[in-house]
Amino acid sequence: MSELNATAAALLGLLQDGPATGGQLVASAEERFGAFFSVTRSQVYRELPALAKEGLVRLGKQGPRSSQQYAITAAGKKAFKAWLGSDAGPDHLRSPLILRLVHAGSLTAKQRSSLIESARAAYGQELDEAKAAVKAADDPYVKAVAEFGQAHARAALKLVDAIPQG
């Protein structure tokens, strides 16, 4: 068995809750991981066959419109548990906002203003959602992650507020 990448591990973690289709896994990832770990549809549909080939998931029931359910196997549970216990390594921040800000000199003033305003609105909404998640959290780990979400959103808002308009 090859070493799991973070996306494969995320999918195995989500499949701990029961069988799911690729589309359901994408939706679950968005709900569970939010802005901290994005899982795209293309990543899911690339990883699932690889996980099946490794024997970490098995095909489940065929769903509507030819959707295919996947279920985690005992080997998948073991691999996920091993991944959880392994060294996390460095975190990688991939922020489309920061990438755009680094190249903002190539934008018009109107485009820069639009970028800042849309970022302010998005991170304002993210902050509100994180606040609600903190209030709703019973588990201390879930609460800590939600508090991190608040801090992240506040930091992003501080960043966009520090940029001079004009």
PDB file of N, CA, C and O in Angstrom, residues 4 7 10-11 19 23 26 40-41 48-49 54-55 76 87 100 104 110 121 129 142 147 153 164:
ATOM      1  N   LEU A   4      -0.731   7.451   1.934  1.00  0.00           N
ATOM      2  CA  LEU A   4      -1.910   8.255   1.603  1.00  0.00           C
ATOM      3  C   LEU A   4      -1.544   9.722   1.445  1.00  0.00           C
ATOM      4  O   LEU A   4      -0.782  10.261   2.251  1.00  0.00           O
ATOM      5  N   THR A   7      -5.704  14.296   0.400  1.00  0.00           N
ATOM      6  CA  THR A   7      -7.036  14.191  -0.211  1.00  0.00           C
ATOM      7  C   THR A   7      -7.600  12.783  -0.025  1.00  0.00           C
ATOM      8  O   THR A   7      -8.766  12.617   0.342  1.00  0.00           O
ATOM      9  N   ALA A  10      -8.652  12.435   3.494  1.00  0.00           N
ATOM     10  CA  ALA A  10      -9.905  13.159   3.737  1.00  0.00           C
ATOM     11  C   ALA A  10     -11.102  12.320   3.295  1.00  0.00           C
ATOM     12  O   ALA A  10     -12.109  12.232   4.002  1.00  0.00           O
ATOM     13  N   LEU A  11     -10.980  11.682   2.135  1.00  0.00           N
ATOM     14  CA  LEU A  11     -12.083  10.857   1.633  1.00  0.00           C
ATOM     15  C   LEU A  11     -12.311   9.645   2.523  1.00  0.00           C
ATOM     16  O   LEU A  11     -13.461   9.306   2.842  1.00  0.00           O
ATOM     17  N   PRO A  19     -21.194   4.651   3.421  1.00  0.00           N
ATOM     18  CA  PRO A  19     -20.994   4.737   1.976  1.00  0.00           C
ATOM     19  C   PRO A  19     -21.502   6.066   1.421  1.00  0.00           C
ATOM     20  O   PRO A  19     -22.462   6.648   1.935  1.00  0.00           O
ATOM     21  N   GLY A  23     -20.179  12.767  -5.478  1.00  0.00           N
ATOM     22  CA  GLY A  23     -20.861  14.050  -5.252  1.00  0.00           C
ATOM     23  C   GLY A  23     -21.171  14.280  -3.787  1.00  0.00           C
ATOM     24  O   GLY A  23     -21.042  15.398  -3.274  1.00  0.00           O
ATOM     25  N   VAL A  26     -17.952  15.290  -2.026  1.00  0.00           N
ATOM     26  CA  VAL A  26     -17.607  16.695  -2.268  1.00  0.00           C
ATOM     27  C   VAL A  26     -18.418  17.596  -1.342  1.00  0.00           C
ATOM     28  O   VAL A  26     -17.885  18.500  -0.693  1.00  0.00           O
ATOM     29  N   THR A  40     -11.833  19.181  -4.398  1.00  0.00           N
ATOM     30  CA  THR A  40     -12.576  19.453  -5.629  1.00  0.00           C
ATOM     31  C   THR A  40     -13.181  18.170  -6.188  1.00  0.00           C
ATOM     32  O   THR A  40     -12.746  17.059  -5.868  1.00  0.00           O
ATOM     33  N   ARG A  41     -14.158  18.365  -7.023  1.00  0.00           N
ATOM     34  CA  ARG A  41     -14.827  17.238  -7.671  1.00  0.00           C
ATOM     35  C   ARG A  41     -13.800  16.411  -8.464  1.00  0.00           C
ATOM     36  O   ARG A  41     -13.802  15.179  -8.405  1.00  0.00           O
ATOM     37  N   LEU A  48     -10.890   8.271  -5.911  1.00  0.00           N
ATOM     38  CA  LEU A  48     -11.722   7.098  -5.601  1.00  0.00           C
ATOM     39  C   LEU A  48     -11.288   5.837  -6.345  1.00  0.00           C
ATOM     40  O   LEU A  48     -11.140   4.782  -5.717  1.00  0.00           O
ATOM     41  N   PRO A  49     -11.045   5.884  -7.662  1.00  0.00           N
ATOM     42  CA  PRO A  49     -10.567   4.669  -8.336  1.00  0.00           C
ATOM     43  C   PRO A  49      -9.201   4.207  -7.814  1.00  0.00           C
ATOM     44  O   PRO A  49      -8.953   2.998  -7.709  1.00  0.00           O
ATOM     45  N   GLU A  54      -6.250   0.149  -4.573  1.00  0.00           N
ATOM     46  CA  GLU A  54      -5.434  -0.192  -3.407  1.00  0.00           C
ATOM     47  C   GLU A  54      -6.200  -1.065  -2.406  1.00  0.00           C
ATOM     48  O   GLU A  54      -5.625  -1.515  -1.421  1.00  0.00           O
ATOM     49  N   GLY A  55      -7.510  -1.260  -2.627  1.00  0.00           N
ATOM     50  CA  GLY A  55      -8.312  -2.065  -1.717  1.00  0.00           C
ATOM     51  C   GLY A  55      -8.753  -1.310  -0.465  1.00  0.00           C
ATOM     52  O   GLY A  55      -9.179  -1.917   0.504  1.00  0.00           O
ATOM     53  N   GLY A  76      -8.888   0.120   4.442  1.00  0.00           N
ATOM     54  CA  GLY A  76      -9.016   1.575   4.372  1.00  0.00           C
ATOM     55  C   GLY A  76      -9.074   2.199   5.753  1.00  0.00           C
ATOM     56  O   GLY A  76      -8.463   3.238   6.002  1.00  0.00           O
ATOM     57  N   ASP A  87       3.134  11.845  11.138  1.00  0.00           N
ATOM     58  CA  ASP A  87       3.520  13.251  11.197  1.00  0.00           C
ATOM     59  C   ASP A  87       2.724  14.051  10.165  1.00  0.00           C
ATOM     60  O   ASP A  87       2.644  13.655   8.997  1.00  0.00           O
ATOM     61  N   ARG A 100      -3.975  36.737  -5.952  1.00  0.00           N
ATOM     62  CA  ARG A 100      -4.449  37.900  -6.721  1.00  0.00           C
ATOM     63  C   ARG A 100      -3.871  39.201  -6.173  1.00  0.00           C
ATOM     64  O   ARG A 100      -3.525  40.104  -6.931  1.00  0.00           O
ATOM     65  N   ALA A 104      -1.881  42.234  -7.939  1.00  0.00           N
ATOM     66  CA  ALA A 104      -2.912  43.270  -8.089  1.00  0.00           C
ATOM     67  C   ALA A 104      -2.453  44.443  -8.938  1.00  0.00           C
ATOM     68  O   ALA A 104      -3.282  45.164  -9.499  1.00  0.00           O
ATOM     69  N   LYS A 110     -10.534  49.650 -10.724  1.00  0.00           N
ATOM     70  CA  LYS A 110     -11.883  49.109 -10.527  1.00  0.00           C
ATOM     71  C   LYS A 110     -11.828  47.620 -10.197  1.00  0.00           C
ATOM     72  O   LYS A 110     -12.552  47.150  -9.322  1.00  0.00           O
ATOM     73  N   ALA A 121     -16.685  40.800   1.694  1.00  0.00           N
ATOM     74  CA  ALA A 121     -18.002  40.166   1.858  1.00  0.00           C
ATOM     75  C   ALA A 121     -17.860  38.671   2.151  1.00  0.00           C
ATOM     76  O   ALA A 121     -18.524  38.140   3.052  1.00  0.00           O
ATOM     77  N   GLU A 129     -20.214  32.567   9.939  1.00  0.00           N
ATOM     78  CA  GLU A 129     -20.404  31.120   9.987  1.00  0.00           C
ATOM     79  C   GLU A 129     -19.509  30.486  11.051  1.00  0.00           C
ATOM     80  O   GLU A 129     -19.927  29.563  11.749  1.00  0.00           O
ATOM     81  N   VAL A 142     -13.647  20.248  17.574  1.00  0.00           N
ATOM     82  CA  VAL A 142     -14.469  20.962  16.591  1.00  0.00           C
ATOM     83  C   VAL A 142     -14.539  22.444  16.970  1.00  0.00           C
ATOM     84  O   VAL A 142     -14.433  23.322  16.110  1.00  0.00           O
ATOM     85  N   GLU A 147     -12.886  28.086  16.161  1.00  0.00           N
ATOM     86  CA  GLU A 147     -12.222  29.302  16.662  1.00  0.00           C
ATOM     87  C   GLU A 147     -11.075  29.700  15.744  1.00  0.00           C
ATOM     88  O   GLU A 147     -10.843  30.888  15.507  1.00  0.00           O
ATOM     89  N   ALA A 153     -10.636  34.236   9.423  1.00  0.00           N
ATOM     90  CA  ALA A 153     -11.499  35.220   8.767  1.00  0.00           C
ATOM     91  C   ALA A 153     -11.157  36.632   9.230  1.00  0.00           C
ATOM     92  O   ALA A 153     -11.102  37.564   8.419  1.00  0.00           O
ATOM     93  N   PRO A 164      -4.869  50.209   0.901  1.00  0.00           N
ATOM     94  CA  PRO A 164      -5.442  51.521   0.586  1.00  0.00           C
ATOM     95  C   PRO A 164      -6.376  51.442  -0.620  1.00  0.00           C
ATOM     96  O   PRO A 164      -6.090  50.727  -1.577  1.00  0.00           O
TER      97      PRO A 164
END
